mmCIF file of C-alpha atoms in Angstrom:
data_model
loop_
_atom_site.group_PDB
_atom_site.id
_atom_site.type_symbol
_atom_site.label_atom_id
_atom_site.label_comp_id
_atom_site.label_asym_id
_atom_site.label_seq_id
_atom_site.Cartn_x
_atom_site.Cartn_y
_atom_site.Cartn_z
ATOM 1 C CA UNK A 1 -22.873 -12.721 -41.571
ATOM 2 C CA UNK A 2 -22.510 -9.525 -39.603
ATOM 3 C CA UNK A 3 -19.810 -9.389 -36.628
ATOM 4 C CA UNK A 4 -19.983 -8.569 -33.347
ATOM 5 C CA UNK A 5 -18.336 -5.379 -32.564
ATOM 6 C CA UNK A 6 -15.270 -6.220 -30.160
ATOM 7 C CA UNK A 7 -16.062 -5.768 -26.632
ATOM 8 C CA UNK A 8 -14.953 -2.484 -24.728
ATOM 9 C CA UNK A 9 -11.975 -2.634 -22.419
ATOM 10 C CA UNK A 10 -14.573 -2.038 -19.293
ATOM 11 C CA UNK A 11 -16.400 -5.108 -20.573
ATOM 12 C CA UNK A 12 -12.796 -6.959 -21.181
ATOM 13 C CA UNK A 13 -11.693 -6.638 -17.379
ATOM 14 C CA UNK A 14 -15.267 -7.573 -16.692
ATOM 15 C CA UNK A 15 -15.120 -10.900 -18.096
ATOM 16 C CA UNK A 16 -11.244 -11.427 -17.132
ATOM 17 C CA UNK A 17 -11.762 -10.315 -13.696
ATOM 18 C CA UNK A 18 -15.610 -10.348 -12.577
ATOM 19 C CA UNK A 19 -16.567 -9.151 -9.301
ATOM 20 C CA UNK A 20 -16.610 -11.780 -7.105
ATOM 21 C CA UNK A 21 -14.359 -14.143 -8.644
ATOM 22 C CA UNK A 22 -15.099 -15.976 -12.218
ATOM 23 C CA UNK A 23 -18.332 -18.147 -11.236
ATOM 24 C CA UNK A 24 -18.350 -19.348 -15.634
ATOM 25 C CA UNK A 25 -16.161 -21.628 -17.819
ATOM 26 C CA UNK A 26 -14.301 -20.804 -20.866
ATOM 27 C CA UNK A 27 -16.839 -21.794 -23.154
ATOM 28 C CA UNK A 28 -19.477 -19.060 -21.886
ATOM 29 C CA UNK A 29 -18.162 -16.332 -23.288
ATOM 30 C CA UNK A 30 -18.819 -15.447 -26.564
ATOM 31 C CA UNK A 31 -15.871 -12.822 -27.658
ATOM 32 C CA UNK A 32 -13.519 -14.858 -29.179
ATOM 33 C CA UNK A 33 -10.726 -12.868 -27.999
ATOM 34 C CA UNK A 34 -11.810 -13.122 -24.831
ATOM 35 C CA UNK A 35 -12.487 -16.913 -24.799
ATOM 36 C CA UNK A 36 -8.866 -17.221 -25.642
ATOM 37 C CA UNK A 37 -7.301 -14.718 -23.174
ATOM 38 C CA UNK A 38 -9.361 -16.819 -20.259
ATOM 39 C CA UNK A 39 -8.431 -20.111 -21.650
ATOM 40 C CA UNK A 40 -5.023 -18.798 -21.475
ATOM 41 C CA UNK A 41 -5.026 -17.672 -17.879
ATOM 42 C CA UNK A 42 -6.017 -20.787 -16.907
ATOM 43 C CA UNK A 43 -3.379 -22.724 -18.513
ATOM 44 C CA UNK A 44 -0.811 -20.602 -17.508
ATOM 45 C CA UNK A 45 -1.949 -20.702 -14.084
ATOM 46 C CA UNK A 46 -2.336 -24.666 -13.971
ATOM 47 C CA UNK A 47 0.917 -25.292 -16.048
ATOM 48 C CA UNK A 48 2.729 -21.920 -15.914
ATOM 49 C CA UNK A 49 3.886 -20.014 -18.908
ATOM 50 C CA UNK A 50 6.829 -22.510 -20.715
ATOM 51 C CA UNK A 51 4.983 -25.428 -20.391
ATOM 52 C CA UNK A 52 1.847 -24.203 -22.070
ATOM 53 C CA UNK A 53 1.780 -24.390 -25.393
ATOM 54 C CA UNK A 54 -0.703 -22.665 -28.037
ATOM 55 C CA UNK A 55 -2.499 -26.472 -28.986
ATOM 56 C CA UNK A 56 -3.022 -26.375 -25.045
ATOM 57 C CA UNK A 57 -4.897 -22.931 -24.731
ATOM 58 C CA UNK A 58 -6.892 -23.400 -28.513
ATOM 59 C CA UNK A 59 -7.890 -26.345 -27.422
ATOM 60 C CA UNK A 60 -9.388 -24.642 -23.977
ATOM 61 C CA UNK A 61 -10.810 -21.990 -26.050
ATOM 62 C CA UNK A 62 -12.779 -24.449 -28.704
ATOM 63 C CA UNK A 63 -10.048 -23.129 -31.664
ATOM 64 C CA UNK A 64 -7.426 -24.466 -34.059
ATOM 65 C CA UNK A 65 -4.062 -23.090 -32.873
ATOM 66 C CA UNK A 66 -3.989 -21.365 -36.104
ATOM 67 C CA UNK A 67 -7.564 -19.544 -34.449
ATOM 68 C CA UNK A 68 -5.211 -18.432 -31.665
ATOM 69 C CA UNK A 69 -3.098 -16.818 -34.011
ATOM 70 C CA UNK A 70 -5.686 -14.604 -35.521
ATOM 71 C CA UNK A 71 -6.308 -12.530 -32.818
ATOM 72 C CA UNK A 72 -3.069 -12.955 -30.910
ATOM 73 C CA UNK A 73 0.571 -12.949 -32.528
ATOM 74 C CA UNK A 74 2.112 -15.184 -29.566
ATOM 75 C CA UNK A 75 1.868 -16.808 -26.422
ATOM 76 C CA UNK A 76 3.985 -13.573 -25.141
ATOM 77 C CA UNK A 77 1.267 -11.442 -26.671
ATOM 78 C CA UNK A 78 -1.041 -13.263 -24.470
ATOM 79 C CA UNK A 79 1.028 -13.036 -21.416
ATOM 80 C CA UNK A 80 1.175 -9.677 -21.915
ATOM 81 C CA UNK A 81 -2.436 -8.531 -22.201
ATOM 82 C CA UNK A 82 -3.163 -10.448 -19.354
ATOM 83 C CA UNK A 83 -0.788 -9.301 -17.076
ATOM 84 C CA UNK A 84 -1.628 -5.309 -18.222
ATOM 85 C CA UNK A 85 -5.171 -5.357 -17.659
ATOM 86 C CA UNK A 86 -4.525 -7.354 -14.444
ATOM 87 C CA UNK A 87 -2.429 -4.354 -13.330
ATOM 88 C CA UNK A 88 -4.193 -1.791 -14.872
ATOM 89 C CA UNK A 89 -7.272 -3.438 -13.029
ATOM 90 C CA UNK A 90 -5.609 -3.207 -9.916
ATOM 91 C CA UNK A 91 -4.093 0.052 -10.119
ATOM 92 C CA UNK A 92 -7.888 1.505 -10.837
ATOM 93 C CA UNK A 93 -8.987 -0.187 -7.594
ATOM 94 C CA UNK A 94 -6.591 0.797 -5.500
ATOM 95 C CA UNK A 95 -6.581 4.328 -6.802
ATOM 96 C CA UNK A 96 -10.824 4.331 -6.309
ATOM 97 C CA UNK A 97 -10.024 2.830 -2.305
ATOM 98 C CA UNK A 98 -7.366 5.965 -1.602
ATOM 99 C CA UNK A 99 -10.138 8.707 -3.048
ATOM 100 C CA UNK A 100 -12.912 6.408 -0.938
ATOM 101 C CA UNK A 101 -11.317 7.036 2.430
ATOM 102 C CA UNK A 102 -12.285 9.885 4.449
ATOM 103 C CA UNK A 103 -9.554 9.724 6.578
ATOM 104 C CA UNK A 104 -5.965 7.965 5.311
ATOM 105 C CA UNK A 105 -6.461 5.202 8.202
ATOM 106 C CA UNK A 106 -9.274 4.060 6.479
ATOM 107 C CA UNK A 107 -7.704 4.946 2.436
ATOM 108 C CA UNK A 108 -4.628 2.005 3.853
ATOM 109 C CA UNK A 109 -7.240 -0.564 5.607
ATOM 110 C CA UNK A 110 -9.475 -0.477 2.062
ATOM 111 C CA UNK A 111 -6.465 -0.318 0.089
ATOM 112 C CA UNK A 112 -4.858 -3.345 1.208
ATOM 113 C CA UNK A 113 -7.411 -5.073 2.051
ATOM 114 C CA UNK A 114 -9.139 -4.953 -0.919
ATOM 115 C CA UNK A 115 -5.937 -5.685 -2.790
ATOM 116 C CA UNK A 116 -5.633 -8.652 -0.686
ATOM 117 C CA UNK A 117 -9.409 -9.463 -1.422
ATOM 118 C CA UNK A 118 -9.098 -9.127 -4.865
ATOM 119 C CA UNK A 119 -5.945 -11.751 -4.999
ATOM 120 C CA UNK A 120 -7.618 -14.265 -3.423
ATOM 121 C CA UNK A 121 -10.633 -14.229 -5.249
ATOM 122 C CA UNK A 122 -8.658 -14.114 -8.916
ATOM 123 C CA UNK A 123 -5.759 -15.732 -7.218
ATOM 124 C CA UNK A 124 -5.519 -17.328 -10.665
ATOM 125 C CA UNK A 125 -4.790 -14.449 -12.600
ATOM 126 C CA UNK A 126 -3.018 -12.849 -9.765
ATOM 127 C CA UNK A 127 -0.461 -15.841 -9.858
ATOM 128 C CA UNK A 128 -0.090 -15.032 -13.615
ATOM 129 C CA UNK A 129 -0.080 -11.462 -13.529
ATOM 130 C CA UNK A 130 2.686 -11.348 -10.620
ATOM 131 C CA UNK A 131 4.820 -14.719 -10.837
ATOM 132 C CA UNK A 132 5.057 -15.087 -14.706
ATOM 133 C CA UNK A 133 5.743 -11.366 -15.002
ATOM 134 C CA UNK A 134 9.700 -12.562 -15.861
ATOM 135 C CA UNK A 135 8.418 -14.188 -18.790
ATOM 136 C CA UNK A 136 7.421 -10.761 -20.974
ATOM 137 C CA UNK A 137 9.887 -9.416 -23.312
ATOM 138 C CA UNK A 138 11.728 -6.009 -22.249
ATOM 139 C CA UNK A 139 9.438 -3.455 -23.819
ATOM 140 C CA UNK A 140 6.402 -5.073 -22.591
ATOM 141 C CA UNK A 141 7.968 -5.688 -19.131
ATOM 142 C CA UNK A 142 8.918 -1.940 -18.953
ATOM 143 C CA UNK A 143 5.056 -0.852 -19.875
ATOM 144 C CA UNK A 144 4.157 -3.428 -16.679
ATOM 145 C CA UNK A 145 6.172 -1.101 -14.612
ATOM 146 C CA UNK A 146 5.169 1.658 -15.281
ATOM 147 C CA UNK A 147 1.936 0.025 -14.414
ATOM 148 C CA UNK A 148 3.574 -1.380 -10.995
ATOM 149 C CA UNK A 149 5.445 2.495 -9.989
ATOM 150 C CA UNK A 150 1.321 4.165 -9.997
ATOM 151 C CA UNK A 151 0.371 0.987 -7.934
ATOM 152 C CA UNK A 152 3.671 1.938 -6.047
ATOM 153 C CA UNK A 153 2.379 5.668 -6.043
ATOM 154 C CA UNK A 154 -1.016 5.567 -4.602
ATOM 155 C CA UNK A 155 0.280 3.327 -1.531
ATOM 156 C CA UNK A 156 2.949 5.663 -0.769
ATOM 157 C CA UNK A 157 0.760 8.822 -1.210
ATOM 158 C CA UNK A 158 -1.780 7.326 1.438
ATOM 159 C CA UNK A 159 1.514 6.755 3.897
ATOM 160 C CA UNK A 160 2.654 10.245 3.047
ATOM 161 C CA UNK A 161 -0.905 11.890 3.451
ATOM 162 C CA UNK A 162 -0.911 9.516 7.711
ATOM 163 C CA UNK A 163 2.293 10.757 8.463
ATOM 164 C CA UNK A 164 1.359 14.526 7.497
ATOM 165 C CA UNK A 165 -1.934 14.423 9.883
ATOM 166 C CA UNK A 166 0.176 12.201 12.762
ATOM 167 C CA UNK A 167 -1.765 9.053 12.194
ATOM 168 C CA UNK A 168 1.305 7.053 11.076
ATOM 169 C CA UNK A 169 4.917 6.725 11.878
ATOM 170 C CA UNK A 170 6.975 5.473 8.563
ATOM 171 C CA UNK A 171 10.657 6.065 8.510
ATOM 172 C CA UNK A 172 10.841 4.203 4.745
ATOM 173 C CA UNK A 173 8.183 5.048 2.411
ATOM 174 C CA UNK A 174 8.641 3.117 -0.242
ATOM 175 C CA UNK A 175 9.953 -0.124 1.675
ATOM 176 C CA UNK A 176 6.831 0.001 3.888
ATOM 177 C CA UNK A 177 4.728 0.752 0.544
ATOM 178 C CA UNK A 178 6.646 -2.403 -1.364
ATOM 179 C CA UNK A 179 6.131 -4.449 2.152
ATOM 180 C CA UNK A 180 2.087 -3.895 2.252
ATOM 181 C CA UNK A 181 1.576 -4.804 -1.085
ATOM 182 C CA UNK A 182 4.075 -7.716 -1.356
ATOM 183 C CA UNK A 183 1.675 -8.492 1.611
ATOM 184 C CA UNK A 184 -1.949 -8.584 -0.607
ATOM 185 C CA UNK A 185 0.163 -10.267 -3.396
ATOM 186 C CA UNK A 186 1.039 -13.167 -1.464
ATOM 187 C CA UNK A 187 -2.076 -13.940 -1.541
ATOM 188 C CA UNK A 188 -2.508 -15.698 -5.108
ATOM 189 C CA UNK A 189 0.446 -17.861 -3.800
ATOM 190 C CA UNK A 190 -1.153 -19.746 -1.266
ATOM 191 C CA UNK A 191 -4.643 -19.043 -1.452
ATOM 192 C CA UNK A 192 -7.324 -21.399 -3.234
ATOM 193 C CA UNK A 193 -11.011 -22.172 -3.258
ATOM 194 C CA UNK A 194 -10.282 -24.957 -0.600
ATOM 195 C CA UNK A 195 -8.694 -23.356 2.177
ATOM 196 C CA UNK A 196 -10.492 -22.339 5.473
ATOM 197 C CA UNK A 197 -10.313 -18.212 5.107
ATOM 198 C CA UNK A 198 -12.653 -16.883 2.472
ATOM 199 C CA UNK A 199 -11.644 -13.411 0.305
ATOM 200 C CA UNK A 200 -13.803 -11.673 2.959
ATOM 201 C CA UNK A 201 -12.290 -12.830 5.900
ATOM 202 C CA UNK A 202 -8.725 -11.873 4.620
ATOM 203 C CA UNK A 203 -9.921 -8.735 3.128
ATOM 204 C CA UNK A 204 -10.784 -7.683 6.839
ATOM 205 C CA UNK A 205 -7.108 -9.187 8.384
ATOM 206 C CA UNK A 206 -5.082 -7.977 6.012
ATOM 207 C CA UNK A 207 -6.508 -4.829 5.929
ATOM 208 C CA UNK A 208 -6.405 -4.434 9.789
ATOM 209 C CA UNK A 209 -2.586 -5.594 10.095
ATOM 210 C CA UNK A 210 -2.130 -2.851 7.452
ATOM 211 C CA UNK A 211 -3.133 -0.304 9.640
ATOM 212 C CA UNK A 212 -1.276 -1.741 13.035
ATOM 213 C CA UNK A 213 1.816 -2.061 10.658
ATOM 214 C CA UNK A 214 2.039 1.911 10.466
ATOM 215 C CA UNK A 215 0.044 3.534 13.129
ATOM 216 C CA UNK A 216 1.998 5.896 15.333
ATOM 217 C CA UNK A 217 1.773 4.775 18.730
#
């Protein structure tokens, strides 16, 4: 029987991070690589990364552990592809919010707010993708941040671009840069399905105390 060709790395971040949130289970998806990937953010998210085992996400994921190990050499491996395409994700939105804004007032409100959107609804793989990030082994930890200095980047551009036409007053770059989006990424901490604000509402505050944060007076 024929295989499916494997699944682009658009549709990848698709099913890993769907607009809107992840509505489906596991079990929906049909890429087997995928299937495992998601069963593996959600164990790692509900257990954290050294108390799940392999039996725990092949078992999520309908497989034998030794079905894990076909597509994936470790539970690192894992950790690792989630956490790049989670940043990679998030870089590409951020960077898509700065070119967006007409003015760099409005680049900083999208940018953060949408970052701040975007955690709360994946807070799941935002936990993972931030908070297990010690967890990776040195060369895949330096290709994470790499990812994490352009996230860096496009922040501090937009501050750089406000103070040039007078709209903000930043004496620190890249502590106010590392303060907004340690802002956003707080987000996945505390935020889940249950609580009171919904990703809209916070996309709007966050995105507002962004602005008053900076704004030259």
């Amino acid at each position: 029987m024929p295989t499916s060709p494997p699944l682009s790395e658009t549709a990848v971040l698709a099913a890993l991070a769907p607009e809107g949130g992840r509505a489906g289970t596991t079990g929906d998806v049909t890429d087997t690589a995928v299937r495992i990937m998601l069963a593996a953010a959600d164990a790692f998210a509900e257990r954290g990364f050294h108390a799940t085992t392999t039996r725990d996400i092949a078992s999520r994921a309908g497989l034998s552990p030794a079905g894990v190990y076909v597509h994936f050499a470790s539970k690192e491996v894992l950790l690792f592809e989630l956490s790049r395409r989670g940043h990679a994700r998030a870089r590409d939105l951020l960077v898509a919010a700065a070119e967006a804004g007409p003015t760099p007032t409005d680049a900083l409100r999208s940018i953060v707010g949408g970052f701040s959107r975007w955690h709360a609804e994946h807070y799941e793989l935002g936990r993972i993708v931030q908070f297990e990030f010690r967890h990776l082994s040195p060369e895949h930890r330096d290709e994470v941040l790499t990812l994490r200095r352009e996230i860096d980047q496009v922040v501090a551009g937009v501050l750089r671009d406000g103070m040039e036409t007078g709209e903000f007053s930043v004496v620190d770059v890249s502590a106010t840069s590392l303060a907004l989006l340690s802002m956003a990424i707080d987000v996945a901490r505390w935020y889940s399905p249950e609580v009171r604000r919904t990703p809209e509402a916070i996309e709007v505050a966050y995105g507002e105390l962004a602005v008053r944060l900076v704004r030259s007076s």
